[in-house]
Amino acid sequence: MAKIFCIANQKGGVGKTTTTVNLAAGLSQIGQRVLMVDLDPQGNATMGSGVDKRKLEMTVYDVLLEVASIVDVRVHSEKCGYDVLGANRELSGAEIELVPLERREKRLKQALAKVDKEYDFILIDCPPSLSMLTLNGLCAAHGVIVPMQCEYFALEGVTDLVNTIKQVHANLNKDLQIIGLLRVMFDPRITLQQQVSEQLKGHFGDKVFNTVIPRNVRLAEAPSYGLPGVIFDPNSKGAQAFVAFAQEMVGRIL
Ligand code: ADP
Ligand code: MG
């Protein structure tokens, strides 16, 4: 059965999507079977996996509203080596349309149950909010991976997220735990980043992943080519860090 992880942080622009697609590509490269689920109506993880969101006939939206089965909606990204359950703007409607429906926060969980034997990892890219969509992700997952920048208010933000995860754990999903905090866009030359990094380790201990993802322009360029950095430029520092992170994940989980 697949290990199902949400990549979540209620802040935007912190590296969730970059982490999701590069971890997916890194895991695929080391022989893991991966499904990437895009839960953000912006569809960045879909595009960044080489799947054109504008050309998708069906998306995760149809799966959440139970109009279609996940088996018919997922597509395989040949270039990236993993399967994609894509999203586009249509998904923003789901937020409101799900509200009156029964089992509204468990829709993704039930859909994934149909395919979880086919994968080793299912990675869910969450939108930057605590919405009905994120809640579906958190209810479906065994764990949460939190990408974060080592900035001044980082600890505060993480505390809010940790509290949310505790609430979901208590009320909706007993399996849910924090797998770890991933330091991303890290620049060791900036003293403040080093200080916050040390604070994080002091506070969260071994919940902080050993791997650190550096700030690396190749990771930022890759999406415009419809590729994760791991595939766009395998020799770049950013790509190598994500492959190391994939190895760390496999080591922690298996
Ligand atoms: P989120 O999904 O949390 O909104 P993204 O993954 O889209 O965040 O990242 C925000 C921006 O930062 C994007 O333009 C992305 O290309 C860039 N970025 C992310 N990680 C890195 C990194 N390690 N080095 C350089 N740029 C990065
Ligand atoms: Mg994103």
mmCIF file of C-alpha atoms and ligand atoms in Angstrom:
data_model
loop_
_atom_site.group_PDB
_atom_site.id
_atom_site.type_symbol
_atom_site.label_atom_id
_atom_site.label_comp_id
_atom_site.label_asym_id
_atom_site.label_seq_id
_atom_site.Cartn_x
_atom_site.Cartn_y
_atom_site.Cartn_z
ATOM 1 C CA MET A 1 0.000 0.000 0.000
ATOM 2 C CA ALA A 2 1.223 3.466 -0.870
ATOM 3 C CA LYS A 3 2.502 5.932 1.673
ATOM 4 C CA ILE A 4 0.411 9.059 1.161
ATOM 5 C CA PHE A 5 1.963 12.421 1.970
ATOM 6 C CA CYS A 6 0.658 15.984 1.734
ATOM 7 C CA ILE A 7 3.089 18.740 0.942
ATOM 8 C CA ALA A 8 1.515 21.587 2.897
ATOM 9 C CA ASN A 9 2.173 25.046 4.276
ATOM 10 C CA GLN A 10 -0.530 27.695 4.453
ATOM 11 C CA LYS A 11 1.889 30.282 3.084
ATOM 12 C CA GLY A 12 2.184 30.782 -0.664
ATOM 13 C CA GLY A 13 5.482 30.765 -2.519
ATOM 14 C CA VAL A 14 7.361 28.713 0.068
ATOM 15 C CA GLY A 15 8.283 25.866 -2.277
ATOM 16 C CA LYS A 16 5.415 23.367 -1.930
ATOM 17 C CA THR A 17 4.996 22.721 -5.630
ATOM 18 C CA THR A 18 8.732 22.633 -6.281
ATOM 19 C CA THR A 19 9.098 20.098 -3.478
ATOM 20 C CA THR A 20 6.194 17.972 -4.714
ATOM 21 C CA VAL A 21 7.308 17.609 -8.336
ATOM 22 C CA ASN A 22 11.007 17.203 -7.543
ATOM 23 C CA LEU A 23 10.397 14.663 -4.802
ATOM 24 C CA ALA A 24 8.081 12.789 -7.181
ATOM 25 C CA ALA A 25 10.757 12.795 -9.885
ATOM 26 C CA GLY A 26 13.509 11.872 -7.407
ATOM 27 C CA LEU A 27 11.515 8.960 -6.010
ATOM 28 C CA SER A 28 10.727 7.733 -9.528
ATOM 29 C CA GLN A 29 14.400 7.833 -10.422
ATOM 30 C CA ILE A 30 15.249 5.544 -7.527
ATOM 31 C CA GLY A 31 12.648 3.028 -8.618
ATOM 32 C CA GLN A 32 9.571 4.052 -6.615
ATOM 33 C CA ARG A 33 6.112 4.024 -8.182
ATOM 34 C CA VAL A 34 4.637 7.496 -7.674
ATOM 35 C CA LEU A 35 1.300 9.241 -8.152
ATOM 36 C CA MET A 36 1.374 13.051 -7.887
ATOM 37 C CA VAL A 37 -1.962 14.667 -6.983
ATOM 38 C CA ASP A 38 -2.384 18.372 -7.732
ATOM 39 C CA LEU A 39 -4.878 19.907 -5.288
ATOM 40 C CA ASP A 40 -4.158 23.524 -6.230
ATOM 41 C CA PRO A 41 -6.477 25.178 -8.806
ATOM 42 C CA GLN A 42 -3.412 27.023 -10.120
ATOM 43 C CA GLY A 43 -2.324 23.697 -11.608
ATOM 44 C CA ASN A 44 1.387 24.494 -11.259
ATOM 45 C CA ALA A 45 2.331 20.971 -10.233
ATOM 46 C CA THR A 46 0.420 19.634 -13.243
ATOM 47 C CA MET A 47 2.204 21.951 -15.698
ATOM 48 C CA GLY A 48 5.511 21.387 -13.895
ATOM 49 C CA SER A 49 5.112 17.666 -14.528
ATOM 50 C CA GLY A 50 4.805 18.129 -18.282
ATOM 51 C CA VAL A 51 1.007 17.822 -18.369
ATOM 52 C CA ASP A 52 -0.890 20.686 -20.041
ATOM 53 C CA LYS A 53 -3.672 21.628 -17.608
ATOM 54 C CA ARG A 54 -5.644 23.371 -20.377
ATOM 55 C CA LYS A 55 -5.884 20.178 -22.394
ATOM 56 C CA LEU A 56 -7.076 17.896 -19.616
ATOM 57 C CA GLU A 57 -10.564 16.551 -20.242
ATOM 58 C CA MET A 58 -10.951 15.491 -16.631
ATOM 59 C CA THR A 59 -9.123 16.517 -13.482
ATOM 60 C CA VAL A 60 -9.050 15.891 -9.743
ATOM 61 C CA TYR A 61 -12.193 18.075 -9.673
ATOM 62 C CA ASP A 62 -14.209 15.306 -11.371
ATOM 63 C CA VAL A 63 -12.770 12.796 -8.899
ATOM 64 C CA LEU A 64 -13.731 14.898 -5.856
ATOM 65 C CA LEU A 65 -17.271 15.393 -7.160
ATOM 66 C CA GLU A 66 -17.399 11.650 -7.967
ATOM 67 C CA VAL A 67 -18.237 12.278 -11.600
ATOM 68 C CA ALA A 68 -15.283 10.155 -12.715
ATOM 69 C CA SER A 69 -13.018 7.468 -11.338
ATOM 70 C CA ILE A 70 -9.396 8.217 -10.605
ATOM 71 C CA VAL A 71 -8.447 5.345 -12.927
ATOM 72 C CA ASP A 72 -9.886 7.278 -15.882
ATOM 73 C CA VAL A 73 -8.562 10.674 -14.879
ATOM 74 C CA ARG A 74 -4.888 10.104 -14.020
ATOM 75 C CA VAL A 75 -2.334 10.430 -16.787
ATOM 76 C CA HIS A 76 1.226 9.174 -17.034
ATOM 77 C CA SER A 77 3.964 11.749 -17.495
ATOM 78 C CA GLU A 78 6.414 10.031 -19.809
ATOM 79 C CA LYS A 79 9.126 12.637 -19.265
ATOM 80 C CA CYS A 80 8.856 12.622 -15.492
ATOM 81 C CA GLY A 81 8.291 8.915 -14.857
ATOM 82 C CA TYR A 82 5.278 9.264 -12.557
ATOM 83 C CA ASP A 83 1.493 9.433 -12.798
ATOM 84 C CA VAL A 84 -0.358 12.721 -12.438
ATOM 85 C CA LEU A 85 -3.846 13.456 -11.161
ATOM 86 C CA GLY A 86 -4.025 16.942 -12.612
ATOM 87 C CA ALA A 87 -5.814 20.151 -11.699
ATOM 88 C CA ASN A 88 -6.835 23.385 -13.371
ATOM 89 C CA ARG A 89 -9.005 26.426 -12.638
ATOM 90 C CA GLU A 90 -12.149 24.322 -12.542
ATOM 91 C CA LEU A 91 -10.991 22.996 -9.174
ATOM 92 C CA SER A 92 -11.608 26.352 -7.469
ATOM 93 C CA GLY A 93 -15.342 25.652 -7.847
ATOM 94 C CA ALA A 94 -15.025 22.463 -5.822
ATOM 95 C CA GLU A 95 -14.419 24.517 -2.711
ATOM 96 C CA ILE A 96 -18.055 25.668 -2.696
ATOM 97 C CA GLU A 97 -19.618 22.712 -4.487
ATOM 98 C CA LEU A 98 -18.309 20.248 -1.902
ATOM 99 C CA VAL A 99 -19.820 22.073 1.069
ATOM 100 C CA PRO A 100 -23.374 20.626 0.950
ATOM 101 C CA LEU A 101 -22.215 17.140 -0.029
ATOM 102 C CA GLU A 102 -21.829 14.201 2.312
ATOM 103 C CA ARG A 103 -18.349 12.893 3.235
ATOM 104 C CA ARG A 104 -17.076 16.139 1.753
ATOM 105 C CA GLU A 105 -13.639 16.027 3.405
ATOM 106 C CA LYS A 106 -13.116 12.308 2.734
ATOM 107 C CA ARG A 107 -13.621 12.333 -1.044
ATOM 108 C CA LEU A 108 -9.943 12.183 -1.979
ATOM 109 C CA LYS A 109 -9.225 9.493 0.603
ATOM 110 C CA GLN A 110 -11.936 7.261 -0.836
ATOM 111 C CA ALA A 111 -10.783 7.861 -4.392
ATOM 112 C CA LEU A 112 -7.146 7.040 -3.590
ATOM 113 C CA ALA A 113 -8.174 3.769 -1.930
ATOM 114 C CA LYS A 114 -8.957 2.465 -5.428
ATOM 115 C CA VAL A 115 -5.376 2.832 -6.640
ATOM 116 C CA ASP A 116 -3.093 2.882 -3.610
ATOM 117 C CA LYS A 117 -1.867 -0.666 -4.199
ATOM 118 C CA GLU A 118 -0.376 0.445 -7.508
ATOM 119 C CA TYR A 119 2.018 2.940 -5.933
ATOM 120 C CA ASP A 120 4.770 3.198 -3.341
ATOM 121 C CA PHE A 121 4.195 6.919 -2.786
ATOM 122 C CA ILE A 122 1.292 9.270 -3.398
ATOM 123 C CA LEU A 123 2.305 12.942 -3.067
ATOM 124 C CA ILE A 124 -0.365 15.625 -2.744
ATOM 125 C CA ASP A 125 0.474 19.247 -3.604
ATOM 126 C CA CYS A 126 -1.791 21.440 -1.436
ATOM 127 C CA PRO A 127 -2.993 24.988 -2.098
ATOM 128 C CA PRO A 128 -1.744 27.807 0.179
ATOM 129 C CA SER A 129 -4.693 27.902 2.563
ATOM 130 C CA LEU A 130 -6.554 25.724 4.960
ATOM 131 C CA SER A 131 -9.478 25.078 2.668
ATOM 132 C CA MET A 132 -11.805 22.182 1.931
ATOM 133 C CA LEU A 133 -9.242 21.098 -0.654
ATOM 134 C CA THR A 134 -6.356 21.041 1.830
ATOM 135 C CA LEU A 135 -8.642 19.273 4.298
ATOM 136 C CA ASN A 136 -9.248 16.555 1.690
ATOM 137 C CA GLY A 137 -5.502 16.212 1.345
ATOM 138 C CA LEU A 138 -4.924 16.025 5.110
ATOM 139 C CA CYS A 139 -7.719 13.460 5.547
ATOM 140 C CA ALA A 140 -6.269 11.254 2.818
ATOM 141 C CA ALA A 141 -2.671 11.347 4.048
ATOM 142 C CA HIS A 142 -0.515 9.406 6.487
ATOM 143 C CA GLY A 143 1.780 12.337 6.900
ATOM 144 C CA VAL A 144 2.637 15.908 6.090
ATOM 145 C CA ILE A 145 5.864 17.243 4.642
ATOM 146 C CA VAL A 146 6.292 20.947 5.402
ATOM 147 C CA PRO A 147 8.633 22.900 3.140
ATOM 148 C CA MET A 148 9.788 26.121 4.748
ATOM 149 C CA GLN A 149 12.187 28.972 4.274
ATOM 150 C CA CYS A 150 14.403 29.822 7.201
ATOM 151 C CA GLU A 151 13.067 33.330 7.700
ATOM 152 C CA TYR A 152 12.175 35.405 10.697
ATOM 153 C CA PHE A 153 8.472 34.500 10.934
ATOM 154 C CA ALA A 154 8.955 30.881 9.853
ATOM 155 C CA LEU A 155 8.562 29.379 13.318
ATOM 156 C CA GLU A 156 5.308 31.234 13.904
ATOM 157 C CA GLY A 157 3.859 29.961 10.640
ATOM 158 C CA VAL A 158 4.867 26.396 11.392
ATOM 159 C CA THR A 159 3.252 26.567 14.829
ATOM 160 C CA ASP A 160 -0.099 27.440 13.204
ATOM 161 C CA LEU A 161 0.238 24.547 10.801
ATOM 162 C CA VAL A 162 1.203 22.133 13.567
ATOM 163 C CA ASN A 163 -1.946 23.117 15.474
ATOM 164 C CA THR A 164 -4.092 22.539 12.403
ATOM 165 C CA ILE A 165 -2.525 19.129 11.881
ATOM 166 C CA LYS A 166 -3.206 18.273 15.544
ATOM 167 C CA GLN A 167 -6.874 19.189 15.094
ATOM 168 C CA VAL A 168 -7.223 17.085 11.960
ATOM 169 C CA HIS A 169 -5.458 14.251 13.758
ATOM 170 C CA ALA A 170 -7.854 14.474 16.725
ATOM 171 C CA ASN A 171 -11.087 14.848 14.769
ATOM 172 C CA LEU A 172 -10.764 13.429 11.290
ATOM 173 C CA ASN A 173 -7.654 11.358 10.636
ATOM 174 C CA LYS A 174 -5.945 9.350 13.381
ATOM 175 C CA ASP A 175 -3.167 8.296 10.977
ATOM 176 C CA LEU A 176 -1.967 11.824 10.299
ATOM 177 C CA GLN A 177 1.462 12.838 11.538
ATOM 178 C CA ILE A 178 4.133 15.335 10.643
ATOM 179 C CA ILE A 179 6.775 13.479 8.690
ATOM 180 C CA GLY A 180 9.136 16.380 8.703
ATOM 181 C CA LEU A 181 10.122 19.944 8.017
ATOM 182 C CA LEU A 182 12.153 20.540 4.874
ATOM 183 C CA ARG A 183 14.412 23.567 4.734
ATOM 184 C CA VAL A 184 14.153 24.984 1.209
ATOM 185 C CA MET A 185 15.631 27.909 -0.763
ATOM 186 C CA PHE A 186 18.426 27.814 1.775
ATOM 187 C CA ASP A 187 21.347 30.183 1.462
ATOM 188 C CA PRO A 188 24.102 29.336 3.994
ATOM 189 C CA ARG A 189 25.746 32.741 3.477
ATOM 190 C CA ILE A 190 22.820 34.436 5.200
ATOM 191 C CA THR A 191 23.424 34.399 8.953
ATOM 192 C CA LEU A 192 19.732 34.747 9.784
ATOM 193 C CA GLN A 193 18.932 31.615 7.798
ATOM 194 C CA GLN A 194 21.545 29.665 9.730
ATOM 195 C CA GLN A 195 20.134 30.944 13.006
ATOM 196 C CA VAL A 196 16.545 30.041 12.125
ATOM 197 C CA SER A 197 17.744 26.656 10.893
ATOM 198 C CA GLU A 198 19.373 26.001 14.289
ATOM 199 C CA GLN A 199 16.202 27.161 16.083
ATOM 200 C CA LEU A 200 14.160 24.759 14.007
ATOM 201 C CA LYS A 201 16.415 21.837 14.927
ATOM 202 C CA GLY A 202 16.304 22.856 18.583
ATOM 203 C CA HIS A 203 12.531 23.031 18.523
ATOM 204 C CA PHE A 204 11.565 20.124 16.275
ATOM 205 C CA GLY A 205 14.586 17.829 16.620
ATOM 206 C CA ASP A 206 14.624 14.880 14.227
ATOM 207 C CA LYS A 207 11.412 16.115 12.598
ATOM 208 C CA VAL A 208 13.728 18.384 10.616
ATOM 209 C CA PHE A 209 14.987 16.509 7.555
ATOM 210 C CA ASN A 210 18.764 16.214 7.245
ATOM 211 C CA THR A 211 18.649 17.189 3.596
ATOM 212 C CA VAL A 212 18.632 20.919 2.901
ATOM 213 C CA ILE A 213 17.425 22.264 -0.449
ATOM 214 C CA PRO A 214 19.605 25.199 -1.568
ATOM 215 C CA ARG A 215 18.361 28.245 -3.429
ATOM 216 C CA ASN A 216 19.166 27.269 -6.984
ATOM 217 C CA VAL A 217 18.098 29.072 -10.141
ATOM 218 C CA ARG A 218 17.801 25.838 -12.150
ATOM 219 C CA LEU A 219 14.935 24.750 -9.884
ATOM 220 C CA ALA A 220 13.156 28.030 -10.648
ATOM 221 C CA GLU A 221 13.780 27.762 -14.407
ATOM 222 C CA ALA A 222 12.594 24.173 -14.780
ATOM 223 C CA PRO A 223 8.800 24.825 -14.571
ATOM 224 C CA SER A 224 8.873 26.999 -17.688
ATOM 225 C CA TYR A 225 10.089 23.900 -19.535
ATOM 226 C CA GLY A 226 7.320 21.788 -17.984
ATOM 227 C CA LEU A 227 9.810 19.742 -16.001
ATOM 228 C CA PRO A 228 10.925 19.220 -12.409
ATOM 229 C CA GLY A 229 14.485 20.469 -11.840
ATOM 230 C CA VAL A 230 15.573 16.891 -11.130
ATOM 231 C CA ILE A 231 14.926 16.082 -14.806
ATOM 232 C CA PHE A 232 15.606 19.499 -16.358
ATOM 233 C CA ASP A 233 19.167 19.694 -15.036
ATOM 234 C CA PRO A 234 20.158 16.576 -13.077
ATOM 235 C CA ASN A 235 23.629 17.923 -12.358
ATOM 236 C CA SER A 236 22.454 21.118 -10.694
ATOM 237 C CA LYS A 237 22.873 21.506 -6.940
ATOM 238 C CA GLY A 238 19.092 21.783 -6.520
ATOM 239 C CA ALA A 239 18.395 18.570 -8.426
ATOM 240 C CA GLN A 240 21.038 16.667 -6.483
ATOM 241 C CA ALA A 241 19.566 17.891 -3.204
ATOM 242 C CA PHE A 242 16.108 16.640 -4.175
ATOM 243 C CA VAL A 243 17.448 13.215 -5.160
ATOM 244 C CA ALA A 244 19.192 13.076 -1.781
ATOM 245 C CA PHE A 245 15.897 14.055 -0.165
ATOM 246 C CA ALA A 246 14.094 11.238 -2.011
ATOM 247 C CA GLN A 247 16.696 8.817 -0.651
ATOM 248 C CA GLU A 248 16.262 10.198 2.854
ATOM 249 C CA MET A 249 12.479 9.763 2.565
ATOM 250 C CA VAL A 250 12.795 6.153 1.439
ATOM 251 C CA GLY A 251 15.275 5.509 4.253
ATOM 252 C CA ARG A 252 12.908 6.970 6.853
ATOM 253 C CA ILE A 253 9.814 5.219 5.618
ATOM 254 C CA LEU A 254 10.892 1.715 4.585
HETATM 255 P P1 ADP B 1 4.380 27.221 -3.507
HETATM 256 O O1 ADP B 1 3.904 26.012 -4.225
HETATM 257 O O2 ADP B 1 4.531 27.010 -2.022
HETATM 258 O O3 ADP B 1 3.548 28.435 -3.809
HETATM 259 P P2 ADP B 1 6.604 27.177 -5.373
HETATM 260 O O4 ADP B 1 7.153 25.811 -5.304
HETATM 261 O O5 ADP B 1 5.717 27.499 -6.518
HETATM 262 O O6 ADP B 1 5.865 27.554 -4.009
HETATM 263 O O7 ADP B 1 7.838 28.171 -5.310
HETATM 264 C C1 ADP B 1 7.683 29.595 -5.358
HETATM 265 C C2 ADP B 1 8.727 30.183 -6.308
HETATM 266 O O8 ADP B 1 10.037 29.944 -5.816
HETATM 267 C C3 ADP B 1 8.689 29.569 -7.694
HETATM 268 O O9 ADP B 1 8.943 30.560 -8.634
HETATM 269 C C4 ADP B 1 9.807 28.542 -7.659
HETATM 270 O O10 ADP B 1 10.337 28.299 -8.950
HETATM 271 C C5 ADP B 1 10.818 29.206 -6.751
HETATM 272 N N1 ADP B 1 11.642 28.232 -6.011
HETATM 273 C C6 ADP B 1 11.189 27.215 -5.235
HETATM 274 N N2 ADP B 1 12.201 26.548 -4.668
HETATM 275 C C7 ADP B 1 13.343 27.141 -5.094
HETATM 276 C C8 ADP B 1 14.745 26.928 -4.844
HETATM 277 N N3 ADP B 1 15.170 25.951 -4.036
HETATM 278 N N4 ADP B 1 15.623 27.763 -5.449
HETATM 279 C C9 ADP B 1 15.207 28.765 -6.234
HETATM 280 N N5 ADP B 1 13.917 29.033 -6.514
HETATM 281 C C10 ADP B 1 12.983 28.234 -5.952
HETATM 282 MG MG MG B 2 2.143 25.708 -5.321
#
